[in-house]
Amino acid sequence: MTHVQSQPLQIKNSGRIARTIARAVHLRHLQKSRKIAIQWREKLIRAHGESAVTRPVLQRIKRYATDTYGSESWWPWLAAYTEVRREFVEGWIGDDYYTESLNPLWNRQDIRRLSGLKTMDSRLFPDSVVPPVFVRVGGQYLDAQGTPESLETALSRLESGKSYVIKPDEGRQGLGVTFTTAEQVAEELGKVPGNCIVQPLIEQHPDIARINASSVNTLRVLTFLDPESGELRILNHFLRLGREGQRTDNVSTGGYFVGVDGEGWLDGHLRDPVCVSIGSVHPDSGVDVKDCRIPNFGAVRELCLNAHRRIPYLRFIGWDVCIQANSEPVILEWNAEQVAWSRNESCFGPLLPSVPRGYPR
């Protein structure tokens, strides 16, 4: 009898404990995020030699944070953005608010994690991505149509002398990616744990390769499905460029990025990993990017919009697109976990016409 009576109380207490834990985790994530913002801001101040956030500017930022988000505690990312742009712009959404409030609400975790499964890409976007030679899932090898096969059969389709890429599931920012030859694929597969995909190495368009030939230089295109109007649109796009000798173009590993306008022209400002402009000339190749235009850019935009239409459960998606030698764009990766919000918003934003209202603060 006592056990039966205590059960509702136990359930009630369990719910309260779960909410308390969730709140504590949320606050911890916010603290960690804001520490990153403060560190980033310090790097920007050192790079510029002075801070753009004077006392009056900081007071303005805190008033804006209070009026917009309900607390001045949201100021660190807004201050970091101000150091990037050298002025404060109302309408910005800090990376902490995006990551801890908007992304969990608009990009459900169980669905956005699909973007980490490289082995699923050809199933989700069959006409938009690089088709795999084969994939390995759960220790089993499958061809591009998902038919099980032996490793020997899978390897037999590799072309001698050609280069291939092995990508593990859940790999991000180029980590875990292996570039190899047909003859070495079998050996390299033995070093990759878990699920993975084997794809042919893409030959990029010569107009982009001339800026940096060692890396496949990709466009990051950010699409947004408005939860209120249902409109699907592109918020921003920029081109990522590797350094001489690097195989990947990731900004996090020392590469650069440059804004791209709606007609495909580069904005002429090469930005380093902390978003400081180094001018318009690539330091390794000597190519002036302000005179460059992305080939077939209209097809890039349409490719990303069509791909997003196939997965309408997600509101924000970042697409990494390569322009092939034949000028046709192809999606190499997509990301619904981290869409490089702080980089997009600080350099090119505000990306949304207004800060979404009525959502968790």
Coordinates of C-alpha atoms in Angstrom, one line a residue, residues 38-332:
I38 CA 35.4 36.1 -24.7
Q39 CA 38.5 34.3 -25.9
W40 CA 37.6 35.0 -29.6
R41 CA 37.1 38.7 -28.7
E42 CA 40.6 38.8 -27.1
K43 CA 42.2 37.4 -30.3
L44 CA 40.4 40.1 -32.3
I45 CA 41.5 42.9 -30.1
R46 CA 45.1 41.7 -30.4
A47 CA 44.8 41.4 -34.2
H48 CA 43.4 44.9 -34.5
G49 CA 45.5 46.5 -31.9
E50 CA 42.5 48.0 -30.1
S51 CA 38.9 47.2 -29.1
A52 CA 35.9 48.5 -30.9
V53 CA 33.8 47.9 -27.8
T54 CA 34.2 51.1 -25.8
R55 CA 32.3 51.6 -22.6
P56 CA 29.4 53.4 -24.3
V57 CA 29.2 50.6 -26.9
L58 CA 29.3 47.9 -24.3
Q59 CA 26.4 49.7 -22.4
R60 CA 24.5 49.8 -25.7
I61 CA 25.1 46.1 -26.3
K62 CA 23.9 45.2 -22.8
R63 CA 20.8 47.3 -23.2
Y64 CA 20.1 45.5 -26.5
A65 CA 20.7 42.1 -24.9
T66 CA 18.3 42.9 -22.1
D67 CA 15.6 44.3 -24.4
T68 CA 15.9 41.5 -26.9
Y69 CA 16.7 38.4 -24.9
G70 CA 15.6 39.4 -21.4
S71 CA 19.0 39.6 -19.8
E72 CA 22.3 41.4 -20.3
S73 CA 24.1 38.1 -19.8
W74 CA 23.8 37.5 -23.6
W75 CA 26.4 40.3 -24.3
P76 CA 29.7 38.3 -24.9
W77 CA 28.9 37.0 -28.4
L78 CA 27.4 40.4 -29.4
A79 CA 30.6 42.1 -28.3
A80 CA 32.7 39.6 -30.2
Y81 CA 30.7 40.3 -33.3
T82 CA 31.3 44.0 -32.8
E83 CA 35.1 43.4 -32.7
V84 CA 34.7 41.6 -36.1
R85 CA 32.7 44.4 -37.8
R86 CA 34.2 47.2 -35.8
E87 CA 30.7 48.5 -35.0
F88 CA 27.7 47.2 -33.2
V89 CA 24.7 46.2 -35.4
E90 CA 21.3 45.7 -33.8
G91 CA 19.5 42.6 -35.0
W92 CA 22.4 40.2 -34.4
I93 CA 21.7 36.8 -32.9
G94 CA 24.5 35.6 -30.7
D95 CA 26.0 32.1 -31.2
D96 CA 24.9 31.2 -27.7
Y97 CA 21.2 32.0 -28.4
Y98 CA 21.4 30.3 -31.7
T99 CA 23.0 27.1 -30.3
E100 CA 21.1 26.8 -27.1
S101 CA 17.7 28.2 -28.1
L102 CA 17.0 28.3 -31.8
N103 CA 18.9 25.2 -33.0
P104 CA 17.4 22.8 -30.5
L105 CA 13.9 24.2 -31.2
W106 CA 14.1 24.4 -35.0
N107 CA 16.6 21.6 -35.7
R108 CA 15.5 18.6 -33.6
Q109 CA 18.5 16.7 -32.3
D110 CA 17.4 13.3 -33.4
I111 CA 17.0 14.5 -37.0
R112 CA 19.9 16.9 -37.2
R113 CA 22.3 14.1 -36.3
L114 CA 21.6 12.6 -39.7
S115 CA 24.0 15.2 -41.1
G116 CA 26.8 13.3 -39.4
L117 CA 26.0 10.1 -41.2
K118 CA 28.0 10.3 -44.4
T119 CA 26.9 6.8 -45.3
M120 CA 23.3 8.1 -45.6
D121 CA 23.9 11.0 -47.9
S122 CA 23.3 9.2 -51.2
R123 CA 20.0 7.8 -49.8
L124 CA 18.8 11.2 -48.7
F125 CA 20.1 13.3 -51.6
P126 CA 20.6 10.8 -54.5
D127 CA 20.9 13.4 -57.3
S128 CA 22.8 16.0 -55.3
V129 CA 25.9 14.3 -53.7
V130 CA 29.0 12.5 -54.9
P131 CA 27.8 8.9 -55.4
P132 CA 29.9 6.5 -53.3
V133 CA 31.9 3.6 -54.8
F134 CA 30.7 1.7 -51.7
V135 CA 30.0 2.2 -48.0
R136 CA 30.6 0.2 -44.9
V137 CA 27.8 0.0 -42.4
G138 CA 27.8 -2.2 -39.4
G139 CA 30.7 -4.2 -40.8
Q140 CA 28.9 -4.9 -44.0
Y141 CA 29.9 -3.5 -47.4
L142 CA 27.2 -2.0 -49.7
D143 CA 27.3 -0.7 -53.2
A144 CA 25.8 2.7 -54.2
Q145 CA 22.3 1.1 -54.4
G146 CA 22.6 -0.4 -51.0
T147 CA 23.1 -4.0 -52.2
P148 CA 25.3 -6.0 -49.8
E149 CA 28.6 -7.3 -51.4
S150 CA 32.0 -8.6 -50.4
L151 CA 34.9 -6.3 -49.8
E152 CA 36.7 -7.9 -52.7
T153 CA 33.8 -7.1 -55.0
A154 CA 33.7 -3.5 -53.7
L155 CA 37.4 -3.0 -54.2
S156 CA 37.2 -4.4 -57.8
R157 CA 35.3 -1.2 -58.9
L158 CA 38.2 1.1 -57.9
E159 CA 40.1 2.4 -60.9
S160 CA 43.9 1.9 -60.8
G161 CA 45.8 5.1 -60.6
K162 CA 42.8 7.2 -59.4
S163 CA 42.5 8.9 -56.1
Y164 CA 39.8 8.3 -53.5
V165 CA 38.5 9.8 -50.3
I166 CA 37.5 7.7 -47.2
K167 CA 35.1 9.6 -44.8
P168 CA 34.0 8.2 -41.4
D169 CA 30.5 8.8 -40.1
E170 CA 30.4 11.7 -37.5
G171 CA 33.6 13.2 -38.9
R172 CA 33.6 17.0 -38.9
Q173 CA 35.9 19.8 -40.1
G174 CA 37.9 17.4 -42.2
L175 CA 38.9 15.3 -39.2
G176 CA 39.2 11.6 -40.0
V177 CA 39.2 12.1 -43.7
T178 CA 41.7 10.0 -45.6
F179 CA 43.0 10.7 -49.1
T180 CA 44.4 7.7 -50.8
T181 CA 44.9 5.8 -54.1
A182 CA 42.9 2.8 -55.4
E183 CA 45.8 0.5 -54.5
Q184 CA 45.8 1.7 -50.8
V185 CA 42.1 1.8 -50.1
A186 CA 42.0 -1.7 -48.6
E187 CA 44.8 -0.9 -46.2
E188 CA 43.4 2.5 -45.2
L189 CA 40.0 1.0 -44.5
G190 CA 41.6 -1.2 -41.8
K191 CA 42.6 2.0 -40.0
V192 CA 39.1 3.5 -40.0
P193 CA 36.8 2.3 -37.2
G194 CA 33.1 2.0 -37.7
N195 CA 31.0 3.1 -40.6
C196 CA 32.5 4.9 -43.5
I197 CA 32.1 5.9 -47.2
V198 CA 34.5 5.6 -50.1
Q199 CA 34.2 8.2 -52.9
P200 CA 36.2 9.3 -55.9
L201 CA 38.2 12.4 -55.4
I202 CA 36.5 15.3 -57.1
E203 CA 38.3 17.5 -59.7
Q204 CA 37.3 21.1 -59.0
H205 CA 36.8 23.9 -61.5
P206 CA 40.1 25.5 -62.7
D207 CA 38.8 29.0 -61.9
I208 CA 38.6 27.9 -58.2
A209 CA 41.6 25.6 -58.2
R210 CA 43.9 28.4 -59.3
I211 CA 43.3 30.2 -56.0
N212 CA 44.5 27.1 -54.1
A213 CA 45.0 23.9 -56.0
S214 CA 46.0 21.5 -53.1
S215 CA 42.5 21.6 -51.4
V216 CA 39.0 21.1 -52.8
N217 CA 37.7 24.6 -52.1
T218 CA 34.0 24.5 -51.2
L219 CA 31.1 26.9 -50.9
R220 CA 29.3 27.0 -47.6
V221 CA 25.6 27.8 -48.3
L222 CA 23.3 28.4 -45.4
T223 CA 19.6 27.7 -46.2
F224 CA 16.7 28.5 -43.9
L225 CA 13.1 27.2 -43.8
D226 CA 11.0 29.8 -42.1
P227 CA 8.8 28.1 -39.4
E228 CA 6.2 30.8 -39.6
S229 CA 5.9 31.6 -43.3
G230 CA 7.1 28.3 -44.7
E231 CA 9.4 30.2 -47.1
L232 CA 12.6 28.4 -48.0
R233 CA 15.5 30.9 -48.7
I234 CA 19.2 31.2 -48.7
L235 CA 20.6 33.3 -45.8
N236 CA 24.3 33.5 -46.9
H237 CA 27.1 31.9 -48.8
F238 CA 30.9 32.1 -48.6
L239 CA 33.8 30.3 -50.3
R240 CA 36.4 28.5 -48.2
L241 CA 40.0 28.3 -49.3
G242 CA 42.8 26.1 -48.1
R243 CA 46.5 26.9 -47.7
E244 CA 49.2 25.7 -50.0
G245 CA 49.9 22.0 -49.3
Q246 CA 46.6 21.5 -47.3
R247 CA 44.2 18.9 -48.6
T248 CA 41.1 20.4 -46.8
D249 CA 39.7 23.9 -46.9
N250 CA 38.5 24.1 -43.3
V251 CA 38.9 27.5 -41.7
S252 CA 39.4 25.8 -38.4
T253 CA 42.6 24.3 -39.7
G254 CA 44.1 27.6 -40.9
G255 CA 42.2 28.2 -44.2
Y256 CA 40.5 31.4 -45.3
F257 CA 36.9 32.3 -46.3
V258 CA 35.5 35.0 -48.5
G259 CA 32.0 36.3 -48.9
V260 CA 30.0 35.6 -52.1
D261 CA 27.2 37.8 -53.3
G262 CA 23.9 36.7 -54.9
E263 CA 25.5 36.8 -58.4
G264 CA 28.5 34.7 -57.4
W265 CA 31.1 37.4 -57.1
L266 CA 33.6 37.2 -54.3
D267 CA 33.5 40.2 -52.0
G268 CA 37.3 40.7 -52.1
H269 CA 37.9 40.2 -48.3
L270 CA 39.9 37.1 -47.4
R271 CA 39.2 36.4 -43.8
D272 CA 41.4 34.3 -41.5
P273 CA 40.1 31.9 -38.8
V274 CA 39.3 34.7 -36.3
C275 CA 37.5 36.7 -39.1
V276 CA 40.1 39.3 -39.6
S277 CA 40.5 40.5 -43.2
I278 CA 43.9 40.0 -44.7
G279 CA 43.2 41.7 -48.0
S280 CA 42.1 40.3 -51.3
V281 CA 45.2 38.4 -52.4
H282 CA 45.7 34.8 -51.4
P283 CA 49.1 34.7 -49.6
D284 CA 50.2 31.4 -51.3
S285 CA 49.0 31.6 -54.9
G286 CA 49.0 35.4 -55.3
V287 CA 45.5 35.3 -56.8
D288 CA 43.4 38.4 -56.2
V289 CA 40.0 37.1 -55.2
K290 CA 38.1 40.4 -55.8
D291 CA 38.3 39.6 -59.6
C292 CA 36.8 36.1 -59.1
R293 CA 33.3 34.8 -59.8
I294 CA 31.9 31.4 -58.9
P295 CA 31.0 29.5 -62.1
N296 CA 27.4 28.4 -62.6
F297 CA 26.4 30.0 -59.3
G298 CA 22.7 30.0 -60.0
A299 CA 22.9 26.2 -60.1
V300 CA 24.6 26.1 -56.7
R301 CA 21.7 28.0 -55.1
E302 CA 19.1 25.8 -56.7
L303 CA 21.0 22.7 -55.8
C304 CA 20.9 23.6 -52.1
L305 CA 17.3 24.7 -52.1
N306 CA 16.2 21.5 -53.7
A307 CA 18.2 19.4 -51.3
H308 CA 16.7 21.2 -48.3
R309 CA 13.2 20.5 -49.7
R310 CA 13.9 16.8 -49.2
I311 CA 14.4 17.2 -45.5
P312 CA 11.8 19.8 -44.3
Y313 CA 12.1 18.8 -40.7
L314 CA 15.2 21.0 -40.3
R315 CA 15.1 24.8 -40.4
F316 CA 18.8 25.6 -40.7
I317 CA 21.2 23.6 -42.9
G318 CA 24.8 24.4 -44.0
W319 CA 25.8 22.9 -47.4
D320 CA 29.3 22.3 -48.5
V321 CA 29.3 22.5 -52.3
C322 CA 32.1 21.9 -54.8
I323 CA 32.1 23.2 -58.4
Q324 CA 33.3 20.4 -60.5
A325 CA 35.6 20.7 -63.6
N326 CA 32.5 20.5 -65.8
S327 CA 31.0 23.5 -63.9
E328 CA 28.3 21.3 -62.3
P329 CA 27.9 21.8 -58.5
V330 CA 27.8 18.8 -56.2
I331 CA 27.2 18.6 -52.4
L332 CA 30.2 17.1 -50.5

